[in-house]
mmCIF file of C-alpha atoms and ligand atoms in Angstrom:
data_model
loop_
_atom_site.group_PDB
_atom_site.id
_atom_site.type_symbol
_atom_site.label_atom_id
_atom_site.label_comp_id
_atom_site.label_asym_id
_atom_site.label_seq_id
_atom_site.Cartn_x
_atom_site.Cartn_y
_atom_site.Cartn_z
ATOM 1 C CA MET J 209 28.160 15.044 -16.691
ATOM 2 C CA GLU J 210 24.614 14.404 -17.803
ATOM 3 C CA THR J 211 21.539 14.850 -15.557
ATOM 4 C CA LYS J 212 18.678 12.398 -15.965
ATOM 5 C CA HIS J 213 15.140 13.258 -14.908
ATOM 6 C CA TYR J 214 12.590 10.677 -13.839
ATOM 7 C CA ASP J 215 9.010 11.603 -14.477
ATOM 8 C CA ILE J 216 6.157 10.144 -12.426
ATOM 9 C CA SER J 217 2.470 11.019 -12.428
ATOM 10 C CA ILE J 218 0.417 10.930 -9.246
ATOM 11 C CA LYS J 219 -3.340 11.496 -9.437
ATOM 12 C CA SER J 220 -5.067 13.239 -6.564
ATOM 13 C CA THR J 221 -8.663 13.844 -5.577
ATOM 14 C CA THR J 222 -10.429 15.423 -2.620
ATOM 15 C CA ASN J 223 -13.585 13.474 -3.530
ATOM 16 C CA ILE J 224 -13.439 9.719 -2.938
ATOM 17 C CA GLY J 225 -16.547 9.433 -5.145
ATOM 18 C CA GLU J 226 -14.250 9.945 -8.137
ATOM 19 C CA LEU J 227 -12.768 6.475 -7.572
ATOM 20 C CA ASP J 228 -14.534 3.517 -9.160
ATOM 21 C CA ALA J 229 -16.808 1.380 -6.958
ATOM 22 C CA LYS J 230 -14.203 -1.336 -6.311
ATOM 23 C CA GLU J 231 -11.550 1.223 -5.416
ATOM 24 C CA GLN J 232 -13.937 2.911 -2.995
ATOM 25 C CA GLU J 233 -14.559 -0.466 -1.372
ATOM 26 C CA LEU J 234 -10.798 -1.053 -1.125
ATOM 27 C CA VAL J 235 -10.406 2.255 0.720
ATOM 28 C CA ARG J 236 -13.302 1.450 3.079
ATOM 29 C CA ARG J 237 -11.792 -1.957 3.785
ATOM 30 C CA ALA J 238 -8.336 -0.467 4.374
ATOM 31 C CA GLN J 239 -9.870 1.919 6.917
ATOM 32 C CA ASN J 240 -11.702 -0.949 8.641
ATOM 33 C CA ALA J 241 -8.562 -3.076 8.679
ATOM 34 C CA ALA J 242 -6.682 -0.202 10.333
ATOM 35 C CA GLY J 243 -9.170 -0.429 13.194
ATOM 36 C CA ARG J 244 -7.933 -3.969 13.903
ATOM 37 C CA ALA J 245 -4.208 -3.078 13.805
ATOM 38 C CA TYR J 246 -1.970 -4.041 16.712
ATOM 39 C CA ALA J 247 -0.073 -0.795 17.292
ATOM 40 C CA PRO J 248 0.262 -0.318 21.069
ATOM 41 C CA TYR J 249 3.682 1.372 20.738
ATOM 42 C CA SER J 250 3.219 3.912 17.950
ATOM 43 C CA LYS J 251 -0.588 4.306 18.296
ATOM 44 C CA PHE J 252 -0.403 4.678 14.516
ATOM 45 C CA LYS J 253 -2.835 2.191 13.029
ATOM 46 C CA VAL J 254 -2.419 1.432 9.344
ATOM 47 C CA GLY J 255 -4.738 -0.635 7.149
ATOM 48 C CA ALA J 256 -4.236 -1.987 3.657
ATOM 49 C CA CYS J 257 -6.525 -3.795 1.258
ATOM 50 C CA LEU J 258 -5.442 -5.560 -1.920
ATOM 51 C CA LEU J 259 -7.547 -6.302 -4.975
ATOM 52 C CA LEU J 260 -6.573 -9.549 -6.728
ATOM 53 C CA ASP J 261 -7.438 -10.454 -10.310
ATOM 54 C CA ASN J 262 -9.513 -13.390 -8.966
ATOM 55 C CA GLY J 263 -11.812 -10.832 -7.304
ATOM 56 C CA GLN J 264 -10.539 -11.469 -3.773
ATOM 57 C CA MET J 265 -9.938 -8.495 -1.495
ATOM 58 C CA ILE J 266 -7.235 -9.128 1.095
ATOM 59 C CA GLU J 267 -6.929 -6.943 4.187
ATOM 60 C CA GLY J 268 -3.914 -6.392 6.403
ATOM 61 C CA ASN J 269 -2.786 -4.066 9.161
ATOM 62 C CA ASN J 270 0.365 -3.260 11.066
ATOM 63 C CA GLN J 271 1.474 -5.722 13.718
ATOM 64 C CA GLU J 272 3.924 -4.237 16.207
ATOM 65 C CA ASN J 273 6.180 -5.945 18.721
ATOM 66 C CA ALA J 274 7.918 -4.942 21.963
ATOM 67 C CA SER J 275 11.075 -5.729 19.993
ATOM 68 C CA TYR J 276 10.357 -2.882 17.559
ATOM 69 C CA PRO J 277 12.129 -4.173 14.393
ATOM 70 C CA CYS J 278 10.079 -7.361 14.637
ATOM 71 C CA GLY J 279 6.917 -5.420 13.682
ATOM 72 C CA CYS J 280 5.364 -5.619 10.233
ATOM 73 C CA CYS J 281 3.651 -2.918 8.165
ATOM 74 C CA ALA J 282 0.051 -3.225 6.988
ATOM 75 C CA GLU J 283 1.058 -3.456 3.335
ATOM 76 C CA ARG J 284 3.379 -6.435 3.829
ATOM 77 C CA THR J 285 0.951 -8.172 6.171
ATOM 78 C CA ALA J 286 -1.640 -8.097 3.360
ATOM 79 C CA LEU J 287 0.840 -8.816 0.577
ATOM 80 C CA ASN J 288 2.419 -11.813 2.322
ATOM 81 C CA TYR J 289 -1.001 -13.274 3.085
ATOM 82 C CA ALA J 290 -2.152 -12.792 -0.527
ATOM 83 C CA ASN J 291 1.025 -14.317 -1.984
ATOM 84 C CA ALA J 292 0.891 -17.223 0.481
ATOM 85 C CA THR J 293 -2.786 -17.968 -0.114
ATOM 86 C CA PHE J 294 -3.220 -17.157 -3.806
ATOM 87 C CA PRO J 295 0.283 -17.535 -5.291
ATOM 88 C CA ASP J 296 -1.014 -17.457 -8.880
ATOM 89 C CA ALA J 297 -3.291 -14.442 -8.506
ATOM 90 C CA LYS J 298 -2.167 -11.060 -9.740
ATOM 91 C CA VAL J 299 -2.380 -8.079 -7.396
ATOM 92 C CA GLU J 300 -4.132 -5.268 -9.244
ATOM 93 C CA ALA J 301 -4.369 -2.567 -6.576
ATOM 94 C CA ILE J 302 -3.695 -1.728 -2.956
ATOM 95 C CA ALA J 303 -5.429 0.900 -0.816
ATOM 96 C CA ILE J 304 -3.685 2.235 2.278
ATOM 97 C CA SER J 305 -5.181 4.290 5.087
ATOM 98 C CA ALA J 306 -3.977 5.279 8.562
ATOM 99 C CA PHE J 307 -5.280 6.507 11.895
ATOM 100 C CA ASN J 308 -3.047 8.478 14.234
ATOM 101 C CA ARG J 309 -4.377 8.032 17.789
ATOM 102 C CA GLU J 310 -7.749 6.956 16.356
ATOM 103 C CA GLN J 311 -8.000 9.975 13.963
ATOM 104 C CA LEU J 312 -7.955 9.365 10.225
ATOM 105 C CA VAL J 313 -4.815 11.147 8.994
ATOM 106 C CA ASP J 314 -5.449 14.400 7.112
ATOM 107 C CA GLU J 315 -2.936 13.661 4.385
ATOM 108 C CA PRO J 316 -2.431 10.211 2.820
ATOM 109 C CA ILE J 317 0.467 8.108 4.059
ATOM 110 C CA THR J 318 2.819 6.564 1.529
ATOM 111 C CA PRO J 319 4.336 3.066 1.866
ATOM 112 C CA CYS J 320 7.733 2.799 3.576
ATOM 113 C CA GLY J 321 10.793 1.814 1.551
ATOM 114 C CA ILE J 322 10.674 -1.870 2.505
ATOM 115 C CA CYS J 323 6.996 -2.107 1.494
ATOM 116 C CA ARG J 324 7.740 -0.384 -1.821
ATOM 117 C CA GLN J 325 10.409 -3.010 -2.499
ATOM 118 C CA ALA J 326 7.976 -5.809 -1.528
ATOM 119 C CA LEU J 327 5.237 -4.380 -3.773
ATOM 120 C CA LEU J 328 7.717 -4.112 -6.617
ATOM 121 C CA GLU J 329 8.738 -7.771 -6.248
ATOM 122 C CA THR J 330 5.072 -8.841 -6.551
ATOM 123 C CA GLU J 331 4.595 -6.514 -9.497
ATOM 124 C CA MET J 332 7.594 -8.023 -11.300
ATOM 125 C CA LYS J 333 6.719 -11.632 -10.412
ATOM 126 C CA ASN J 334 3.206 -11.145 -11.824
ATOM 127 C CA ARG J 335 4.225 -8.866 -14.702
ATOM 128 C CA ASN J 336 1.338 -6.684 -13.643
ATOM 129 C CA SER J 337 1.280 -3.110 -12.319
ATOM 130 C CA ILE J 338 -0.158 -2.529 -8.871
ATOM 131 C CA LYS J 339 -2.179 0.662 -8.536
ATOM 132 C CA VAL J 340 -1.350 2.267 -5.163
ATOM 133 C CA ILE J 341 -4.244 4.215 -3.627
ATOM 134 C CA MET J 342 -3.150 6.273 -0.617
ATOM 135 C CA ASN J 343 -6.021 7.664 1.396
ATOM 136 C CA GLY J 344 -6.251 10.586 3.813
ATOM 137 C CA LYS J 345 -9.119 12.745 5.088
ATOM 138 C CA ARG J 346 -8.274 15.746 2.874
ATOM 139 C CA GLN J 347 -7.222 13.884 -0.229
ATOM 140 C CA THR J 348 -6.513 10.532 -1.823
ATOM 141 C CA ILE J 349 -3.520 10.139 -4.106
ATOM 142 C CA ILE J 350 -2.965 7.381 -6.651
ATOM 143 C CA ALA J 351 0.141 5.983 -8.331
ATOM 144 C CA GLN J 352 -0.499 3.760 -11.346
ATOM 145 C CA SER J 353 2.359 1.423 -10.442
ATOM 146 C CA ALA J 354 4.421 0.589 -7.344
ATOM 147 C CA SER J 355 7.496 1.088 -9.541
ATOM 148 C CA ASP J 356 6.592 4.801 -9.751
ATOM 149 C CA LEU J 357 7.228 4.980 -5.998
ATOM 150 C CA LEU J 358 10.665 3.372 -6.209
ATOM 151 C CA PRO J 359 12.794 4.774 -9.018
ATOM 152 C CA LEU J 360 16.217 3.175 -9.489
ATOM 153 C CA ALA J 361 15.031 0.099 -7.570
ATOM 154 C CA PHE J 362 17.162 -2.962 -7.052
ATOM 155 C CA ASP J 363 15.677 -6.008 -8.771
ATOM 156 C CA ASP J 364 16.554 -9.508 -9.958
ATOM 157 C CA SER J 365 18.015 -8.228 -13.215
ATOM 158 C CA GLN J 366 20.951 -6.974 -11.156
ATOM 159 C CA LEU J 367 21.694 -10.275 -9.434
HETATM 160 N N1 LIG F 24 3.460 1.568 9.014
HETATM 161 C C1 LIG F 24 2.718 0.807 8.145
HETATM 162 O O1 LIG F 24 2.087 -0.174 8.547
HETATM 163 N N2 LIG F 24 2.690 1.183 6.845
HETATM 164 C C2 LIG F 24 3.294 2.300 6.344
HETATM 165 O O2 LIG F 24 3.176 2.556 5.149
HETATM 166 C C3 LIG F 24 4.059 3.177 7.219
HETATM 167 C C4 LIG F 24 4.241 2.715 8.604
HETATM 168 C C5 LIG F 24 3.438 1.209 10.441
HETATM 169 C C6 LIG F 24 4.751 0.685 10.996
HETATM 170 C C7 LIG F 24 4.581 1.004 12.474
HETATM 171 O O3 LIG F 24 3.828 -0.033 13.089
HETATM 172 C C8 LIG F 24 3.728 2.261 12.491
HETATM 173 O O4 LIG F 24 3.122 2.353 11.203
HETATM 174 C C9 LIG F 24 4.521 3.533 12.770
HETATM 175 O O5 LIG F 24 5.590 3.658 11.895
#
């Protein structure tokens, strides 16, 4: 039997100043959006901010529900709004940040599996990679494409 290896590159920095100006703004906006999250059950407030190729920045945050599975992550809140409002725009980047009980998390959080699948669908629809910027207090890590976060993904080519 043969073993295949999948190689992904993740950039990391402890200095947010190393990001370009737009990316820094995305991170700031993701942090602000987290402040408006509705997370009374987990107390884990997540914010996301998308950069579209038309220059728009779209913010989202997690929206929880007493019926827990009904809740929606920050990433998909932003992504669904962007796709609903600007269906022809390409998503170029997303920044994600989180506060645990009002404290910015030390280490960056990474999107859940469902959000990775949703990001991948947008990436494939637009034929355009989405840079994923994951922000924490100690460091910020960056994937060049959502597909890097979901190897062996299911997609429409398999339908
Ligand atoms: N959550 C997000 O919004 N994005 C993520 O990437 C991970 C988790 C939310 C879902 C739930 O409201 C809370 O964080 C705790 O899991």
